[in-house]
XYZ file of C-alpha atoms in Angstrom:
665
model
C -15.853 103.707 -113.040
C -14.585 102.185 -109.816
C -12.612 105.332 -108.926
C -15.597 107.573 -109.620
C -17.861 105.475 -107.394
C -15.289 105.617 -104.571
C -15.194 109.405 -104.754
C -18.970 109.641 -104.510
C -19.005 107.392 -101.440
C -16.313 109.399 -99.671
C -18.016 112.732 -100.271
C -21.363 111.345 -99.154
C -19.865 109.990 -95.961
C -18.198 113.313 -95.249
C -21.519 115.143 -95.381
C -23.120 112.484 -93.148
C -20.496 112.885 -90.443
C -20.454 116.675 -90.498
C -24.182 116.678 -89.833
C -23.622 115.182 -86.380
C -23.181 117.535 -83.421
C -21.501 117.005 -80.068
C -23.396 117.798 -76.894
C -20.365 119.380 -75.196
C -16.822 120.592 -75.748
C -14.461 117.622 -75.532
C -10.714 117.136 -75.690
C -9.313 116.204 -79.082
C -5.760 115.094 -79.787
C -3.800 114.708 -82.993
C -0.560 112.863 -83.632
C 2.442 115.077 -84.376
C 3.679 113.754 -87.715
C 5.981 116.586 -88.683
C 8.445 116.845 -85.803
C 11.436 114.570 -85.536
C 12.030 112.780 -82.232
C 14.419 114.954 -80.244
C 17.902 114.087 -79.060
C 19.194 114.447 -75.522
C 22.342 116.416 -74.648
C 25.680 114.745 -75.294
C 26.554 114.360 -71.619
C 24.811 115.111 -68.334
C 25.685 114.260 -64.760
C 22.751 116.012 -63.095
C 20.957 113.764 -60.629
C 17.176 113.924 -60.497
C 15.688 114.735 -57.092
C 14.210 111.728 -55.376
C 10.425 111.866 -55.698
C 9.178 109.414 -53.117
C 5.702 109.130 -51.645
C 5.984 107.430 -48.226
C 3.061 105.090 -47.719
C 2.249 102.320 -45.308
C 2.805 98.942 -46.969
C -0.311 97.164 -45.804
C -2.749 95.103 -47.813
C -2.227 92.355 -50.376
C -2.368 94.731 -53.364
C 0.686 96.848 -52.447
C 3.520 95.992 -54.826
C 7.218 95.791 -53.978
C 9.431 98.180 -55.966
C 13.234 98.145 -56.116
C 15.892 100.353 -57.689
C 17.733 98.898 -60.670
C 19.846 100.883 -63.169
C 20.137 104.608 -63.884
C 20.467 106.732 -67.006
C 21.713 110.202 -67.892
C 18.209 111.351 -68.832
C 14.638 110.185 -69.373
C 14.916 109.729 -73.137
C 15.999 106.081 -73.029
C 12.403 104.857 -72.770
C 11.165 106.691 -75.854
C 8.282 109.139 -75.853
C 5.481 110.456 -78.049
C 4.290 106.876 -78.601
C 7.845 105.584 -78.657
C 7.764 102.675 -76.221
C 10.250 99.955 -77.189
C 11.137 96.404 -76.143
C 13.107 97.463 -73.085
C 12.032 94.844 -70.531
C 12.220 91.140 -71.466
C 11.629 87.794 -69.768
C 12.603 84.284 -70.851
C 10.820 81.417 -69.109
C 13.352 78.661 -69.970
C 16.070 80.412 -67.954
C 13.813 82.435 -65.585
C 15.714 85.582 -66.583
C 14.577 89.210 -66.684
C 16.610 91.788 -68.619
C 16.194 95.574 -68.662
C 18.037 97.522 -71.393
C 18.777 101.261 -71.345
C 21.180 104.098 -71.980
C 23.976 104.662 -69.464
C 24.779 107.533 -67.099
C 23.089 108.754 -63.944
C 23.901 108.136 -60.304
C 25.331 104.636 -60.868
C 27.500 105.741 -63.797
C 28.949 109.172 -62.901
C 30.105 110.974 -66.008
C 28.624 108.251 -68.199
C 27.768 109.109 -71.784
C 24.087 108.971 -72.733
C 25.075 107.411 -76.075
C 26.417 104.270 -74.369
C 24.190 101.284 -73.593
C 23.901 98.784 -70.775
C 21.482 96.482 -69.053
C 20.319 95.154 -65.703
C 19.516 91.451 -65.364
C 18.069 88.951 -62.929
C 18.406 85.176 -63.206
C 15.956 84.481 -60.364
C 12.784 85.883 -61.881
C 13.278 89.500 -60.839
C 14.114 89.031 -57.161
C 17.751 90.180 -57.319
C 19.506 92.155 -60.070
C 22.966 92.785 -61.405
C 22.822 96.396 -62.606
C 24.561 98.703 -65.081
C 26.374 96.151 -67.236
C 27.801 98.241 -70.082
C 27.744 96.453 -73.448
C 27.913 99.233 -76.053
C 30.341 102.156 -76.000
C 30.054 105.069 -78.431
C 33.528 106.058 -79.601
C 33.230 107.661 -83.055
C 33.766 111.361 -82.341
C 33.601 113.174 -85.656
C 33.663 116.581 -83.993
C 29.945 117.267 -84.252
C 27.404 117.684 -81.493
C 27.097 113.907 -81.033
C 29.316 110.872 -81.446
C 28.204 109.363 -84.766
C 27.664 105.973 -83.111
C 25.798 107.460 -80.125
C 22.843 105.145 -79.467
C 19.303 106.169 -78.713
C 15.874 104.553 -77.994
C 16.934 100.884 -77.735
C 15.098 97.657 -78.478
C 16.361 94.417 -77.012
C 15.509 90.812 -76.180
C 16.923 87.510 -74.931
C 18.350 84.893 -77.288
C 18.286 81.480 -75.624
C 19.611 78.516 -77.651
C 17.076 75.724 -78.187
C 16.814 73.403 -75.183
C 19.049 75.531 -72.960
C 18.128 76.042 -69.282
C 21.335 77.741 -68.088
C 21.386 81.586 -68.247
C 25.150 81.465 -68.757
C 24.571 80.088 -72.264
C 22.114 82.810 -73.275
C 22.650 86.264 -74.784
C 21.134 89.714 -74.490
C 20.433 91.074 -77.983
C 20.073 94.750 -78.874
C 19.007 96.779 -81.920
C 19.263 100.580 -81.708
C 19.189 103.719 -83.856
C 22.391 105.763 -83.994
C 23.245 109.358 -84.842
C 25.536 108.858 -87.824
C 23.783 111.601 -89.823
C 23.105 109.488 -92.919
C 19.348 110.178 -92.704
C 19.321 113.602 -91.016
C 22.040 116.213 -90.581
C 23.960 115.639 -87.339
C 21.262 113.189 -86.286
C 19.590 109.928 -87.381
C 20.602 107.391 -89.978
C 22.334 104.351 -88.562
C 21.586 101.147 -86.683
C 23.735 99.508 -84.061
C 23.196 95.857 -83.189
C 24.896 93.055 -81.323
C 24.787 90.698 -78.344
C 26.223 90.359 -74.842
C 26.790 87.003 -73.143
C 25.068 86.559 -69.780
C 28.012 84.393 -68.681
C 30.471 87.214 -69.345
C 28.314 90.302 -70.026
C 31.274 92.598 -70.660
C 32.114 90.519 -73.731
C 29.829 91.979 -76.363
C 29.633 92.516 -80.107
C 28.941 95.813 -81.861
C 27.925 96.234 -85.485
C 27.084 99.485 -87.291
C 25.208 100.118 -90.537
C 24.158 103.378 -92.226
C 21.242 104.501 -94.372
C 21.531 103.946 -98.116
C 19.477 106.544 -100.019
C 20.528 104.975 -103.326
C 18.606 101.825 -102.318
C 15.744 103.823 -100.753
C 16.886 102.698 -97.275
C 16.341 105.409 -94.660
C 17.030 104.137 -91.160
C 15.258 106.012 -88.370
C 13.876 104.708 -85.028
C 12.473 101.148 -85.113
C 9.339 100.656 -82.988
C 8.845 96.943 -83.662
C 11.256 94.287 -82.354
C 11.004 90.693 -81.198
C 13.154 87.628 -80.578
C 11.056 84.598 -81.538
C 11.032 81.233 -79.797
C 12.619 79.866 -82.982
C 15.631 82.091 -82.284
C 15.142 84.729 -85.002
C 15.155 88.504 -84.583
C 12.685 90.753 -86.389
C 12.761 94.567 -86.379
C 10.432 96.971 -88.195
C 11.047 100.653 -88.932
C 8.927 103.196 -90.818
C 11.095 104.037 -93.839
C 11.110 107.854 -93.750
C 13.552 110.291 -95.273
C 14.676 113.143 -93.007
C 17.732 114.129 -95.071
C 16.231 117.514 -96.008
C 15.336 118.275 -92.400
C 11.637 117.472 -92.839
C 9.743 114.215 -93.182
C 9.264 112.451 -96.515
C 7.599 109.067 -96.024
C 8.677 106.640 -98.755
C 5.590 104.402 -98.625
C 7.466 101.394 -97.226
C 8.322 99.667 -93.968
C 11.954 98.676 -93.484
C 12.031 95.110 -92.122
C 15.221 93.589 -90.666
C 15.556 89.834 -90.074
C 18.383 88.456 -87.928
C 19.543 84.822 -87.779
C 22.055 83.357 -85.330
C 25.539 82.469 -86.558
C 27.082 80.070 -84.017
C 30.570 80.480 -85.515
C 30.752 84.162 -84.589
C 28.287 84.092 -81.660
C 26.298 86.911 -83.187
C 23.312 87.648 -85.406
C 23.537 88.383 -89.102
C 20.839 90.545 -90.694
C 19.118 90.799 -94.021
C 16.449 93.393 -94.777
C 13.648 94.167 -97.202
C 11.104 96.895 -97.916
C 7.441 96.090 -97.319
C 4.972 98.093 -99.410
C 2.878 100.210 -97.010
C 0.984 103.095 -98.689
C -1.072 105.537 -96.615
C -3.400 108.391 -97.466
C -1.501 111.590 -98.258
C -3.154 113.545 -95.428
C -1.982 110.953 -92.900
C 1.699 111.689 -93.727
C 2.939 108.337 -92.354
C 1.793 105.340 -90.274
C 1.489 106.046 -86.576
C 3.535 103.068 -85.398
C 4.794 99.637 -86.514
C 5.117 96.396 -84.517
C 6.089 92.774 -85.154
C 5.402 89.642 -83.102
C 5.277 85.849 -83.469
C 3.253 83.058 -81.868
C 4.890 80.719 -79.337
C 5.699 78.291 -82.186
C 7.879 80.929 -83.877
C 6.232 80.283 -87.257
C 3.016 82.313 -87.326
C 3.759 85.996 -87.083
C 2.375 89.428 -87.872
C 3.679 92.850 -88.802
C 1.181 95.585 -87.948
C 0.779 99.338 -88.265
C -1.840 101.884 -87.320
C -2.717 103.873 -90.404
C -5.138 104.530 -93.249
C -4.347 103.021 -96.647
C -7.597 104.148 -98.252
C -8.979 100.622 -98.564
C -11.819 101.077 -96.047
C -14.238 103.689 -97.365
C -16.035 104.142 -94.064
C -12.770 104.706 -92.181
C -11.507 107.638 -94.214
C -9.750 110.041 -91.838
C -9.153 107.436 -89.106
C -6.398 105.144 -87.879
C -7.080 101.420 -88.007
C -4.833 98.341 -87.714
C -3.332 96.928 -90.907
C -1.523 93.590 -90.653
C 0.740 91.362 -92.744
C 0.838 87.652 -91.843
C 3.362 84.831 -92.197
C 2.901 81.139 -91.373
C 6.389 79.952 -92.343
C 8.607 81.835 -89.918
C 8.805 84.953 -92.070
C 9.929 83.459 -95.389
C 6.731 84.751 -97.003
C 4.288 87.472 -95.963
C 0.666 87.733 -97.127
C -0.876 90.864 -98.574
C -2.060 93.389 -95.965
C -5.352 92.862 -94.161
C -7.284 95.895 -92.894
C -9.090 95.647 -89.557
C -12.481 97.321 -89.924
C -13.169 98.585 -86.423
C -16.205 100.793 -87.241
C -19.151 101.078 -89.612
C -21.822 98.527 -90.577
C -19.185 95.776 -90.582
C -17.298 97.096 -87.565
C -16.413 95.370 -84.306
C -19.497 95.178 -82.087
C -17.579 95.580 -78.825
C -16.030 98.819 -80.082
C -19.320 100.163 -81.396
C -20.842 99.558 -77.956
C -18.088 100.394 -75.467
C -20.068 103.461 -74.401
C -23.197 102.826 -72.369
C -26.444 104.222 -73.784
C -26.325 107.020 -71.216
C -22.771 107.918 -72.226
C -23.663 107.768 -75.924
C -26.522 110.195 -75.469
C -24.444 112.534 -73.314
C -21.779 112.595 -76.047
C -24.104 113.604 -78.903
C -26.763 116.222 -79.300
C -30.135 114.985 -80.514
C -30.978 113.328 -82.796
C -28.515 110.667 -81.647
C -26.701 108.884 -84.487
C -26.695 105.125 -84.881
C -23.431 103.641 -83.679
C -22.563 102.044 -87.010
C -22.907 105.477 -88.669
C -20.090 107.004 -86.593
C -16.369 106.797 -87.316
C -14.243 105.328 -84.534
C -10.459 105.557 -84.667
C -7.454 104.047 -82.937
C -5.119 106.360 -81.043
C -1.469 106.807 -82.031
C 0.443 104.038 -80.266
C -0.209 100.333 -79.786
C 1.371 97.015 -78.953
C 0.859 93.482 -80.236
C 1.238 89.880 -79.128
C 0.230 86.525 -80.630
C -1.550 83.810 -78.628
C -1.181 80.021 -78.563
C -3.601 79.655 -81.483
C -1.542 81.927 -83.725
C -4.033 84.785 -83.417
C -3.006 88.436 -83.072
C -3.954 90.732 -80.183
C -3.574 94.472 -80.802
C -3.789 96.665 -77.687
C -4.551 100.326 -78.313
C -6.733 103.275 -77.404
C -10.002 103.733 -79.298
C -12.313 106.734 -79.501
C -14.718 108.602 -81.736
C -12.897 110.236 -84.640
C -12.865 114.013 -84.800
C -15.721 115.360 -86.902
C -13.381 117.495 -89.000
C -11.713 114.396 -90.464
C -8.129 115.427 -89.627
C -6.954 112.136 -88.088
C -7.613 113.094 -84.484
C -9.873 111.674 -81.794
C -11.917 112.606 -78.733
C -10.330 111.419 -75.479
C -12.466 112.874 -72.676
C -13.563 110.428 -69.971
C -15.677 108.261 -70.256
C -15.815 108.483 -74.046
C -12.396 106.906 -74.733
C -11.349 103.309 -74.059
C -8.415 100.899 -74.120
C -9.133 97.779 -76.176
C -7.571 94.417 -76.951
C -8.528 94.021 -80.629
C -8.119 90.342 -81.476
C -8.912 87.676 -84.033
C -9.883 84.047 -83.485
C -9.309 82.888 -87.075
C -5.916 84.234 -88.072
C -7.004 87.737 -88.990
C -10.149 87.177 -91.052
C -12.681 88.219 -88.392
C -12.149 90.500 -85.408
C -13.527 91.162 -81.949
C -12.395 93.241 -78.960
C -12.118 93.168 -75.192
C -12.737 96.593 -73.639
C -10.076 96.789 -70.950
C -10.876 100.137 -69.345
C -11.728 103.809 -69.798
C -8.809 106.074 -68.899
C -9.387 109.284 -67.007
C -6.609 111.023 -68.964
C -4.849 110.619 -72.298
C -1.723 112.735 -72.800
C 0.965 114.029 -70.448
C 1.801 117.706 -70.666
C 4.596 118.345 -68.176
C 6.932 119.368 -71.014
C 5.559 120.584 -74.381
C 8.429 118.877 -76.195
C 8.285 115.641 -74.199
C 4.769 114.241 -74.145
C 3.385 110.731 -73.831
C -0.034 109.183 -74.248
C -1.416 106.157 -72.386
C 1.514 104.024 -73.578
C -0.686 100.956 -74.079
C 1.197 97.630 -73.998
C 0.378 93.925 -74.155
C 2.165 90.738 -73.059
C 1.431 87.017 -72.889
C 2.488 84.074 -70.800
C 5.038 81.795 -72.460
C 2.440 79.330 -73.751
C 0.178 82.105 -75.040
C -2.920 80.992 -73.118
C -3.295 84.369 -71.358
C -2.639 87.947 -72.434
C -2.206 91.046 -70.282
C -2.852 94.697 -71.200
C -1.429 97.709 -69.372
C -1.501 101.483 -69.740
C -0.733 104.689 -67.829
C -3.495 106.828 -66.356
C -3.790 109.741 -63.914
C -6.624 109.338 -61.397
C -6.081 112.528 -59.400
C -9.313 114.506 -59.357
C -9.001 117.907 -60.976
C -6.068 116.939 -63.202
C -6.636 117.572 -66.893
C -3.579 115.747 -68.239
C -1.799 112.441 -67.725
C 0.951 114.085 -65.675
C 0.740 111.943 -62.500
C 0.353 108.409 -63.864
C -0.326 105.091 -62.234
C -0.019 101.771 -64.055
C -3.310 100.099 -64.919
C -3.398 96.400 -65.883
C -5.841 93.663 -66.817
C -5.497 89.984 -67.717
C -7.503 88.026 -70.305
C -7.833 84.259 -70.607
C -7.637 83.520 -74.345
C -9.877 80.441 -74.490
C -12.787 81.901 -72.514
C -12.363 85.645 -72.954
C -12.726 86.092 -69.182
C -11.070 89.313 -68.005
C -9.756 89.932 -64.529
C -11.902 92.267 -62.461
C -10.751 94.603 -59.765
C -11.572 93.257 -56.317
C -12.452 96.268 -54.180
C -13.627 95.764 -50.579
C -14.920 92.340 -51.522
C -16.802 93.570 -54.609
C -15.854 92.467 -58.140
C -15.733 95.565 -60.342
C -15.466 95.651 -64.122
C -12.201 97.605 -64.059
C -8.466 97.113 -64.504
C -6.206 96.955 -61.464
C -4.249 100.000 -60.353
C -0.806 98.385 -60.072
C 0.969 101.236 -58.291
C -1.838 102.406 -55.999
C -0.528 103.200 -52.476
C 2.983 102.093 -53.474
C 6.150 104.145 -53.928
C 5.159 104.413 -57.608
C 1.763 105.987 -56.942
C 1.212 109.049 -59.205
C 4.735 108.808 -60.640
C 5.030 105.672 -62.787
C 6.439 107.665 -65.689
C 7.057 106.046 -69.083
C 5.984 102.619 -67.891
C 7.302 99.496 -69.621
C 5.807 95.977 -69.412
C 7.811 92.876 -70.329
C 7.103 90.917 -73.516
C 6.198 87.819 -71.475
C 5.081 87.379 -67.874
C 6.541 85.176 -65.156
C 4.641 82.041 -64.143
C 4.925 80.840 -60.562
C 2.851 77.677 -60.504
C -0.602 78.816 -61.653
C 0.100 82.472 -60.813
C 1.142 85.158 -63.289
C 3.660 87.786 -62.148
C 3.908 90.755 -64.521
C 7.279 92.547 -64.640
C 6.986 96.337 -64.925
C 9.541 99.137 -64.891
C 9.179 102.891 -64.902
C 11.342 105.995 -64.590
C 11.630 108.002 -61.411
C 12.322 111.404 -62.907
C 12.234 115.143 -62.431
C 9.138 116.111 -64.410
C 10.270 119.748 -64.375
C 13.351 118.766 -66.386
C 13.284 115.433 -68.191
C 16.899 115.997 -69.215
C 17.968 115.242 -65.647
C 19.221 111.795 -64.690
C 16.666 109.092 -63.893
C 16.419 106.113 -61.570
C 14.798 103.019 -63.062
C 12.333 101.173 -60.842
C 11.340 97.498 -61.108
C 8.017 96.157 -59.790
C 8.645 92.665 -58.445
C 5.376 91.074 -57.462
C 2.255 92.304 -59.223
C 0.377 88.993 -59.516
C -2.788 87.499 -60.976
C -4.013 84.171 -59.573
C -6.389 81.580 -61.100
C -9.186 83.055 -58.984
C -8.834 86.305 -60.934
C -9.893 84.486 -64.112
C -13.280 83.383 -62.838
C -16.543 85.094 -63.650
C -17.439 87.747 -61.096
C -20.260 90.220 -60.752
C -19.169 93.181 -62.868
C -20.860 96.548 -62.759
C -19.830 97.331 -66.356
C -19.705 101.026 -65.560
C -15.987 101.458 -64.772
C -16.765 103.603 -61.728
C -15.865 103.172 -58.055
C -18.996 103.259 -55.890
C -17.617 102.137 -52.506
C -17.147 105.655 -51.119
C -17.080 109.272 -52.276
C -14.884 112.273 -51.479
C -15.868 115.902 -52.028
C -13.692 118.704 -53.342
C -12.290 120.608 -50.382
C -14.066 123.850 -49.452
C -13.024 126.581 -49.480
C -10.480 126.153 -52.247
C -8.118 127.989 -52.508
C -7.758 128.508 -48.744
C -5.319 129.993 -46.256
C -6.631 128.862 -42.874
C -8.759 125.749 -42.656
C -10.567 123.732 -45.299
C -13.001 120.834 -45.048
C -13.717 117.716 -47.066
C -16.651 115.347 -46.777
C -16.310 111.585 -47.087
C -19.325 109.357 -47.689
C -18.890 105.677 -46.791
C -21.093 102.753 -47.802
C -19.708 100.594 -44.981
C -17.618 100.947 -41.820
C -13.968 101.461 -42.809
C -10.607 102.690 -41.603
C -10.117 106.152 -43.127
C -6.792 107.906 -43.724
C -6.438 111.480 -44.995
C -3.008 112.497 -46.320
C -1.692 115.625 -48.051
C 1.307 115.673 -50.427
C 3.184 118.482 -52.129
C 4.151 118.430 -55.814
C 7.408 116.620 -55.001
C 5.473 113.749 -53.449
C 6.466 114.630 -49.892
C 3.848 114.002 -47.215
C 2.836 117.246 -45.480
C -0.158 116.115 -43.417
C -1.715 112.844 -42.226
C -4.787 111.870 -40.232
C -5.887 108.319 -39.367
C -9.376 107.359 -38.197
C -10.243 103.751 -37.378
C -13.652 102.106 -37.733
C -15.493 105.088 -39.204
C -19.127 104.054 -39.559
C -21.112 104.222 -42.797
C -22.475 107.653 -43.650
C -21.177 111.160 -44.391
C -18.311 112.600 -42.340
C -16.433 115.920 -42.384
C -12.641 116.163 -41.996
C -10.657 119.383 -41.545
C -7.213 120.258 -42.886
C -5.313 123.174 -41.353
C -2.907 125.128 -43.567
C -0.849 126.506 -40.677
C 2.134 124.302 -41.512
C 1.697 124.405 -45.298
C 3.546 126.749 -47.629
C 1.453 128.426 -50.359
C 1.170 126.260 -53.439
C -0.543 123.265 -55.026
C -1.116 120.102 -52.970
C -2.891 116.781 -53.405
C -5.050 115.271 -50.713
C -5.589 111.534 -50.707
C -8.389 109.764 -48.805
C -8.100 106.006 -48.295
C -11.074 103.954 -47.107
C -10.314 100.260 -46.743
C -8.376 99.307 -49.880
C -9.528 102.195 -52.069
C -8.040 105.656 -52.509
C -9.455 108.837 -54.044
C -7.139 111.825 -54.598
C -7.877 115.441 -55.494
C -6.004 118.712 -55.860
C -6.190 121.723 -53.527
C -4.485 125.140 -53.410
C -3.068 126.864 -50.335
C -2.860 130.667 -50.603
């Protein structure tokens, strides 16, 4: 009787949704569940061209960016929702570590299957780079070394009470290409540690898949080193041995404990029951994280296990909880983000005007519409032992095929959190991205890459994501890093301070910096640096050749993006996520071959700069005008010195910048 009733409810809901109509054609995206993550070539020494946008470093919001390590190609950072624990910070020893594959300009001839790290023991001010700690050496004659490492996770193990970096260790946990789960490809794990006192002294352990025990090792997404000194890693247990995906219905959980006699971690593992609806194929992603006390922790996925009738055909968070350091895990808890019992902040992240522009009349009630999470997420746990899940959220596609609408302003980034250990849920709406998915290579895409971190005590959390703000762009191909802080106890979010006005928006971290429009495959650290009452958020990204992501990359580290206590005070938010300080028109004519004009409308007297860049980020034109009075002004750009092609023009007024695309014939 129970099964029959469930079927009736599902069918009824399906008819209700299909009756709704959109007002306009909108972008929809679906997760690719059938294609295995690709491998990079065995070796490459090609150096990526330097893509550098020269800008004037003026103003308090311009970040400092330095070169750290290099790699043979862009694949080290993961893609297609594959962000890993690559950047770590430990407050007790004020140490930042950045883990990656080797090769590139600083390792000529280096093998992309080897691993190394860059580290700083002064909070990210100076780095020792390219410390190799894992060397692939098992050449079985195939396309790859069987112990060639890929998409790494890592962290910092610091013994209890230690304050000297020399006594701490970098830990790593990586998939390898031993072929035990896919022909000439996935199947193994490599794990070990490297001493920060003598980083070249490292351990290396290898383990293969075991189909007889239903153990299929693939590419772990979840990884953490707890404050209690344990390691936890979570993989989606999926069988690729036939060349196509067969999800087994389980998560593969690995738990590492420190053995002081061998100065290394020893691992045990178990399978965690994780069923999903057949149409979903597999969970989208899996993460694991613990509270500052190291005892309360959560494993989470994005998926659909069929337990929420209203959410059929959507992704929602599902969590498992422990309160005893991982000895026992509770049954899964589903997070109901939509429907009559959904999260109010998610149901109402669109304004009434946006809601009505999304739907054709008659407009549906918000609790009658399915909302869904996107396909990647990140998680942290605050000082009260409560989880925070950062992810994209949008209206689910009306055809019920596990996809979502992502057009601006109908898609948002949310911090979905609980205040009572996972029983009840709320959300902070962090921002509304302009773009969702990169498209510079059909086989190498990336979405907003949403991530979350906390300070060491867990009193504040910080959400970041990638977004392209260039007008006229239809994909996330020229990303900046967007960030926002949240005070846990009050729920106060930082607001962007623009020309003295508090705006209900995240900060553009890389605006006007060397990373503007090119902060590819951004990574945020697991914890942030505290300097007195200030919070400094470590970020890295890849400087790469977007025309060929197989070329070598230069890793960039952002040193000084900071939130102060004043940022966590209530301001006057507009709640519309739009910049209203000045406006810039599309150039006319466009395309053009002689001269084109743009109009700039100012709300107050400002210094105005007009700059033009080519697709390689090289400045081709610049014009500075001081003390331009409020009102509408026309500026001319002459194409005499410009080669035919696509360019971007950027107008800066005060501390704000608006950029758009133009074409020279």
